Structure formats: structure tokens, C-alpha cells
mmCIF file with all atom_site columns, C-alpha atoms in Angstrom:
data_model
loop_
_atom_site.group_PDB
_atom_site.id
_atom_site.type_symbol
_atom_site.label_atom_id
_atom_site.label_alt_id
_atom_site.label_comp_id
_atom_site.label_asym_id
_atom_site.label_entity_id
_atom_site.label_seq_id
_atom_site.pdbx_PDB_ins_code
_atom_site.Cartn_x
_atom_site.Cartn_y
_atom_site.Cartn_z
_atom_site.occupancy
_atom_site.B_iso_or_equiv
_atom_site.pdbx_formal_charge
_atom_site.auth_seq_id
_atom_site.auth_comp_id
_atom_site.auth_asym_id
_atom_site.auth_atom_id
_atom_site.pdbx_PDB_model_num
ATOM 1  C CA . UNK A 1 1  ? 3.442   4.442   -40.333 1.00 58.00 ? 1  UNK A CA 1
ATOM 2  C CA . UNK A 1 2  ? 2.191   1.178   -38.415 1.00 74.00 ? 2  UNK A CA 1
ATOM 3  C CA . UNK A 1 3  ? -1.235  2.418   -36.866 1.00 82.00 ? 3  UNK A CA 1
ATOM 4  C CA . UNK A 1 4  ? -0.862  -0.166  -33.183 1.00 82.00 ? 4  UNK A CA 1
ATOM 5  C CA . UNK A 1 5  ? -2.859  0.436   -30.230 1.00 79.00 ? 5  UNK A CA 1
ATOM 6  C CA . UNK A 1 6  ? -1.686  2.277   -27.132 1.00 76.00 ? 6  UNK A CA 1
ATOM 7  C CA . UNK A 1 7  ? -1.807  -0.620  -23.922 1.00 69.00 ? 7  UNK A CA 1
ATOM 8  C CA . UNK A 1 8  ? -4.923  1.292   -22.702 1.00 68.00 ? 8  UNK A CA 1
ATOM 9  C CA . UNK A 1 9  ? -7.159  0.463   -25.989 1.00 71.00 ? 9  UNK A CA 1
ATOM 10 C CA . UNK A 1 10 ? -5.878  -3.097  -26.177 1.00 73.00 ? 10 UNK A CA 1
ATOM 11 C CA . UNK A 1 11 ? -6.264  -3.938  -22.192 1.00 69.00 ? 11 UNK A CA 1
ATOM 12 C CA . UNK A 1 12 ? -9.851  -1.835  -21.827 1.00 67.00 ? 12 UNK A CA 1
ATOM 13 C CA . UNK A 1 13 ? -8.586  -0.347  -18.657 1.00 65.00 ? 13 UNK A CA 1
ATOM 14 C CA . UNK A 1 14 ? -6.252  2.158   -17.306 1.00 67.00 ? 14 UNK A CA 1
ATOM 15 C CA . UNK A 1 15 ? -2.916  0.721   -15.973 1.00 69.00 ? 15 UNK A CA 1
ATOM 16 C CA . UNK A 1 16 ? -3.607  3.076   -13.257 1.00 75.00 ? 16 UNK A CA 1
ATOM 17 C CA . UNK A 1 17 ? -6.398  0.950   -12.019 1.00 77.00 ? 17 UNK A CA 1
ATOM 18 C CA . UNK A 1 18 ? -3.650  -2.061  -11.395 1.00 82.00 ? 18 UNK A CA 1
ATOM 19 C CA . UNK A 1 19 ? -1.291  0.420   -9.410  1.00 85.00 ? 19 UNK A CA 1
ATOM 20 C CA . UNK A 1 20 ? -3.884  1.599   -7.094  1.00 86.00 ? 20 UNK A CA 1
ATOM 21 C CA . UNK A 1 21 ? -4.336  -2.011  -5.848  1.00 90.00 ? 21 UNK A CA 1
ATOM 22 C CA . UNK A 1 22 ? -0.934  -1.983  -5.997  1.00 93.00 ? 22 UNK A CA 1
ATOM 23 C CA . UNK A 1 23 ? -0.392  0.299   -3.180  1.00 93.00 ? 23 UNK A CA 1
ATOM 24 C CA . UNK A 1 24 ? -2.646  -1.202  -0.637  1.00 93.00 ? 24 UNK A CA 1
ATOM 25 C CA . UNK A 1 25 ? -1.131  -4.506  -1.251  1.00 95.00 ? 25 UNK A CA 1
ATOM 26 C CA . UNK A 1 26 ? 2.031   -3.094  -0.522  1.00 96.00 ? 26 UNK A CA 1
ATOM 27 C CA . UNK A 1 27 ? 0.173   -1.490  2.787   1.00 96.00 ? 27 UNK A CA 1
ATOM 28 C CA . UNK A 1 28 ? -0.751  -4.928  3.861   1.00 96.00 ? 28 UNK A CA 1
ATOM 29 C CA . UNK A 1 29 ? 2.924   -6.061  3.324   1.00 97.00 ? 29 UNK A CA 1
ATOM 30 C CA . UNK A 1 30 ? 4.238   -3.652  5.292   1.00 97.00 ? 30 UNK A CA 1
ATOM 31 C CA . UNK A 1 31 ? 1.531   -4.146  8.028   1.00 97.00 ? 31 UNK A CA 1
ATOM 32 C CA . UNK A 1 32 ? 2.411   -8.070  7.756   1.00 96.00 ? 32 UNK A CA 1
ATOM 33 C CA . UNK A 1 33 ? 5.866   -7.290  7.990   1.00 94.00 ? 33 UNK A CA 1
ATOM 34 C CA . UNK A 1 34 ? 5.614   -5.207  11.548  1.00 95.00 ? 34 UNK A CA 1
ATOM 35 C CA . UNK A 1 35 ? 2.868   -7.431  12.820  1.00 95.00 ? 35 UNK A CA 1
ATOM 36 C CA . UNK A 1 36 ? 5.858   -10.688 12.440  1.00 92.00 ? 36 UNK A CA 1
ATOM 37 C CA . UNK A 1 37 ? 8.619   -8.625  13.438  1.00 89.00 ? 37 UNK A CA 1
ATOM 38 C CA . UNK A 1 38 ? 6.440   -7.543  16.772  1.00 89.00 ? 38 UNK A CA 1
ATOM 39 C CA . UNK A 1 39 ? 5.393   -10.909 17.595  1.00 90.00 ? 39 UNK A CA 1
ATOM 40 C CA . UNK A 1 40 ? 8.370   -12.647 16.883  1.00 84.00 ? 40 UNK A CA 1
ATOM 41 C CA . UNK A 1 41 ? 10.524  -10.271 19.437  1.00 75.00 ? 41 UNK A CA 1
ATOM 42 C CA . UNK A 1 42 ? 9.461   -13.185 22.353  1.00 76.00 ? 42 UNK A CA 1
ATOM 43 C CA . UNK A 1 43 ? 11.089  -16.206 20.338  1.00 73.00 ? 43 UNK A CA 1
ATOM 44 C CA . UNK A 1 44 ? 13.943  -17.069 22.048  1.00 66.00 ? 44 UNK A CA 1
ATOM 45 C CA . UNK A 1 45 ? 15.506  -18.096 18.519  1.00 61.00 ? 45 UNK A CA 1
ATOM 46 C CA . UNK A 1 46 ? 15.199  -14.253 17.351  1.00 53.00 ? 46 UNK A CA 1
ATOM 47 C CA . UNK A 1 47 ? 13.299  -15.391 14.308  1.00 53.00 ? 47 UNK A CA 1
ATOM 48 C CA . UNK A 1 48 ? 16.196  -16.152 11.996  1.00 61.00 ? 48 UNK A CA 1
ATOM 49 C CA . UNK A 1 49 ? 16.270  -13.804 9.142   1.00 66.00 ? 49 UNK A CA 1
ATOM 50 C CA . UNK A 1 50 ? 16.940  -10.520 11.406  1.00 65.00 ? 50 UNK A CA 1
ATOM 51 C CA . UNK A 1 51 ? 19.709  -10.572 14.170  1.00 77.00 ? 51 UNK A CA 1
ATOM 52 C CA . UNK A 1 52 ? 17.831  -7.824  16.816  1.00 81.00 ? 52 UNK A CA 1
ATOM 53 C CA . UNK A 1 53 ? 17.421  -8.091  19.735  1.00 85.00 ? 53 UNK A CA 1
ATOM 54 C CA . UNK A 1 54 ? 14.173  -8.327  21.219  1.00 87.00 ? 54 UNK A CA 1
ATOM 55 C CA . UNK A 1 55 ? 13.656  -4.584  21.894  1.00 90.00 ? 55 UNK A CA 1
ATOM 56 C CA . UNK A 1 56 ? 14.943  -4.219  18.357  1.00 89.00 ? 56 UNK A CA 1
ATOM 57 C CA . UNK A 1 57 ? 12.599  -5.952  16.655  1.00 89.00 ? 57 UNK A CA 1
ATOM 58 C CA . UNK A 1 58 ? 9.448   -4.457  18.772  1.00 92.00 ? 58 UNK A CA 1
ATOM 59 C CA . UNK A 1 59 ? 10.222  -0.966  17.789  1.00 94.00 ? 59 UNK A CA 1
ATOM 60 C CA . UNK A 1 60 ? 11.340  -1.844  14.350  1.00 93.00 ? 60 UNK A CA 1
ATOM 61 C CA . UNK A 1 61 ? 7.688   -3.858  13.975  1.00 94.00 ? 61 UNK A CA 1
ATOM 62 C CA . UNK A 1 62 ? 6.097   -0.712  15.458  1.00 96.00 ? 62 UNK A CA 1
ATOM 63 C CA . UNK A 1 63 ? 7.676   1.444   12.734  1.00 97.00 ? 63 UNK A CA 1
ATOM 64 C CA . UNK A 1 64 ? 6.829   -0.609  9.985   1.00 97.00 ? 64 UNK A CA 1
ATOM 65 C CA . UNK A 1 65 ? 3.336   -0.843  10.958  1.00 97.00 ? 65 UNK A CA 1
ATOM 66 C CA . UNK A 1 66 ? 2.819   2.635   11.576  1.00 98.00 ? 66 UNK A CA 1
ATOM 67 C CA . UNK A 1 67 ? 4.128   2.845   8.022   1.00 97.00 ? 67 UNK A CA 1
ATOM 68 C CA . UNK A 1 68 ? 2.169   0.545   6.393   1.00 97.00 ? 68 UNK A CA 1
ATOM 69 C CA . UNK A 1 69 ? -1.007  1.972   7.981   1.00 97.00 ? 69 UNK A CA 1
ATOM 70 C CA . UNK A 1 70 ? 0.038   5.626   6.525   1.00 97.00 ? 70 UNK A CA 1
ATOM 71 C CA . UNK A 1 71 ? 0.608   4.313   2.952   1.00 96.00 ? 71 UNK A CA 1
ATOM 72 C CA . UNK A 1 72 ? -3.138  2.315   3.673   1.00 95.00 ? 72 UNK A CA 1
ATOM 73 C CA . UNK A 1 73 ? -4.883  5.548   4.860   1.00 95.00 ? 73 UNK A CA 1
ATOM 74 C CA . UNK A 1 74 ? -2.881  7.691   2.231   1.00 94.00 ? 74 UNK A CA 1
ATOM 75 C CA . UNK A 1 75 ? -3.902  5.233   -0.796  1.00 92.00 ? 75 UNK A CA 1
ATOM 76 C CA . UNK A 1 76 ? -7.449  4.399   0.217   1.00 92.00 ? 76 UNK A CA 1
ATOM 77 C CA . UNK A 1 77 ? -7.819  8.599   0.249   1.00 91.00 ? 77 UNK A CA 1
ATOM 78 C CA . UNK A 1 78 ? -5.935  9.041   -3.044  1.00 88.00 ? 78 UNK A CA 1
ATOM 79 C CA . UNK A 1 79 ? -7.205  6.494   -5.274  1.00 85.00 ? 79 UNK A CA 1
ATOM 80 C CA . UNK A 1 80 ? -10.578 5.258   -3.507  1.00 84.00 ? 80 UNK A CA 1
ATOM 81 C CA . UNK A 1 81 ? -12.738 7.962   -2.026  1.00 81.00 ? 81 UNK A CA 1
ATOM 82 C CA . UNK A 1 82 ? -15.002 9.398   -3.713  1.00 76.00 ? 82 UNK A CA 1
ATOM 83 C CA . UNK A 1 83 ? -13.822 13.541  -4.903  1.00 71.00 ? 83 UNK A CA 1
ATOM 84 C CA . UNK A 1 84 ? -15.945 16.031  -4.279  1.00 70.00 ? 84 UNK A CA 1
ATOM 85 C CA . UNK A 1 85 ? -17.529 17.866  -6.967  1.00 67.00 ? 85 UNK A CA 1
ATOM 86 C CA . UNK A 1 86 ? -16.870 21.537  -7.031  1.00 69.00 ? 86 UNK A CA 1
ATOM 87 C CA . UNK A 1 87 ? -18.458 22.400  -10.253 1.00 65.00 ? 87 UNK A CA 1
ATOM 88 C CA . UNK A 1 88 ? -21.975 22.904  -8.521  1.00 58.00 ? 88 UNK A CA 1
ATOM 89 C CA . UNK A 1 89 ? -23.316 26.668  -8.225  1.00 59.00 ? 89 UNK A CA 1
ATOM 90 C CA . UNK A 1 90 ? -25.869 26.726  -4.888  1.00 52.00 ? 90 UNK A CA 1
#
């Protein structure tokens, strides 16, 4: 039987630490993504890609960036802040 390396021993690191940078990219995105759709409500050309109406795209922006700053405050407290230590006896 071959004897190979598991992806952990070979990269040094735990894929995990790639997905938890991951997720706050993806926060940004999202936050990028309302932030355009917001300010793009007042073009007169609608922006192109998305066919809304002006209304349409202000509360769709709004959503998005709510969302994106949940998944930010959700995966800075998951993956980033420090956990407390229950183990010590006072």
C-alpha cells in the first residue's frame, strides 16, 4: 500500500484556514453587490445587467447588504475571535 500524504501534511496548513477567508470575501461581495445595486437605482439607464426599477433595485441593494454584513459579523465570530477558555477552575 502506497504510503502518500494527506493535503494537510503536504500544504503545512489546514484547508480550513483558506475557507475562513473565504467567507469574508464572499461578505465583501455581497456588500459590493448591494452597495452598486443601491447607487445605481438613480441612473436613468437602470444599470444594464438588472431590469428593476429604481425602487427595485434600492430595496434589493438593501437586502443584499444587510446580507452580506450578517455573513461578515457571523464569519468574523466563527472563525476569528478569539474562544473562551472554559477549562480554568477559579
Amino acid at each position: 500500500m502506497l504510503n502518500l500524504p494527506t493535503t494537510e501534511e503536504r500544504l503545512g496548513k489546514s484547508p480550513q484556514r483558506l475557507v475562513r477567508y473565504f467567507v469574508l470575501v464572499m461578505a465583501l461581495v455581497y456588500l459590493g453587490l448591494g452597495v452598486w445595486l443601491f447607487w445605481s437605482a438613480g441612473e436613468p439607464s437602470g444599470g444594464g445587467l438588472l431590469q428593476l426599477g429604481p425602487t427595485g433595485r434600492r430595496v434589493l441593494g438593501g437586502v443584499f447588504i444587510l446580507y452580506g454584513l450578517m455573513r461578515f459579523i457571523r464569519g468574523y465570530q466563527a472563525n476569528f475571535r478569539k474562544k473562551p477558555n472554559f477549562d480554568d477552575n477559579e
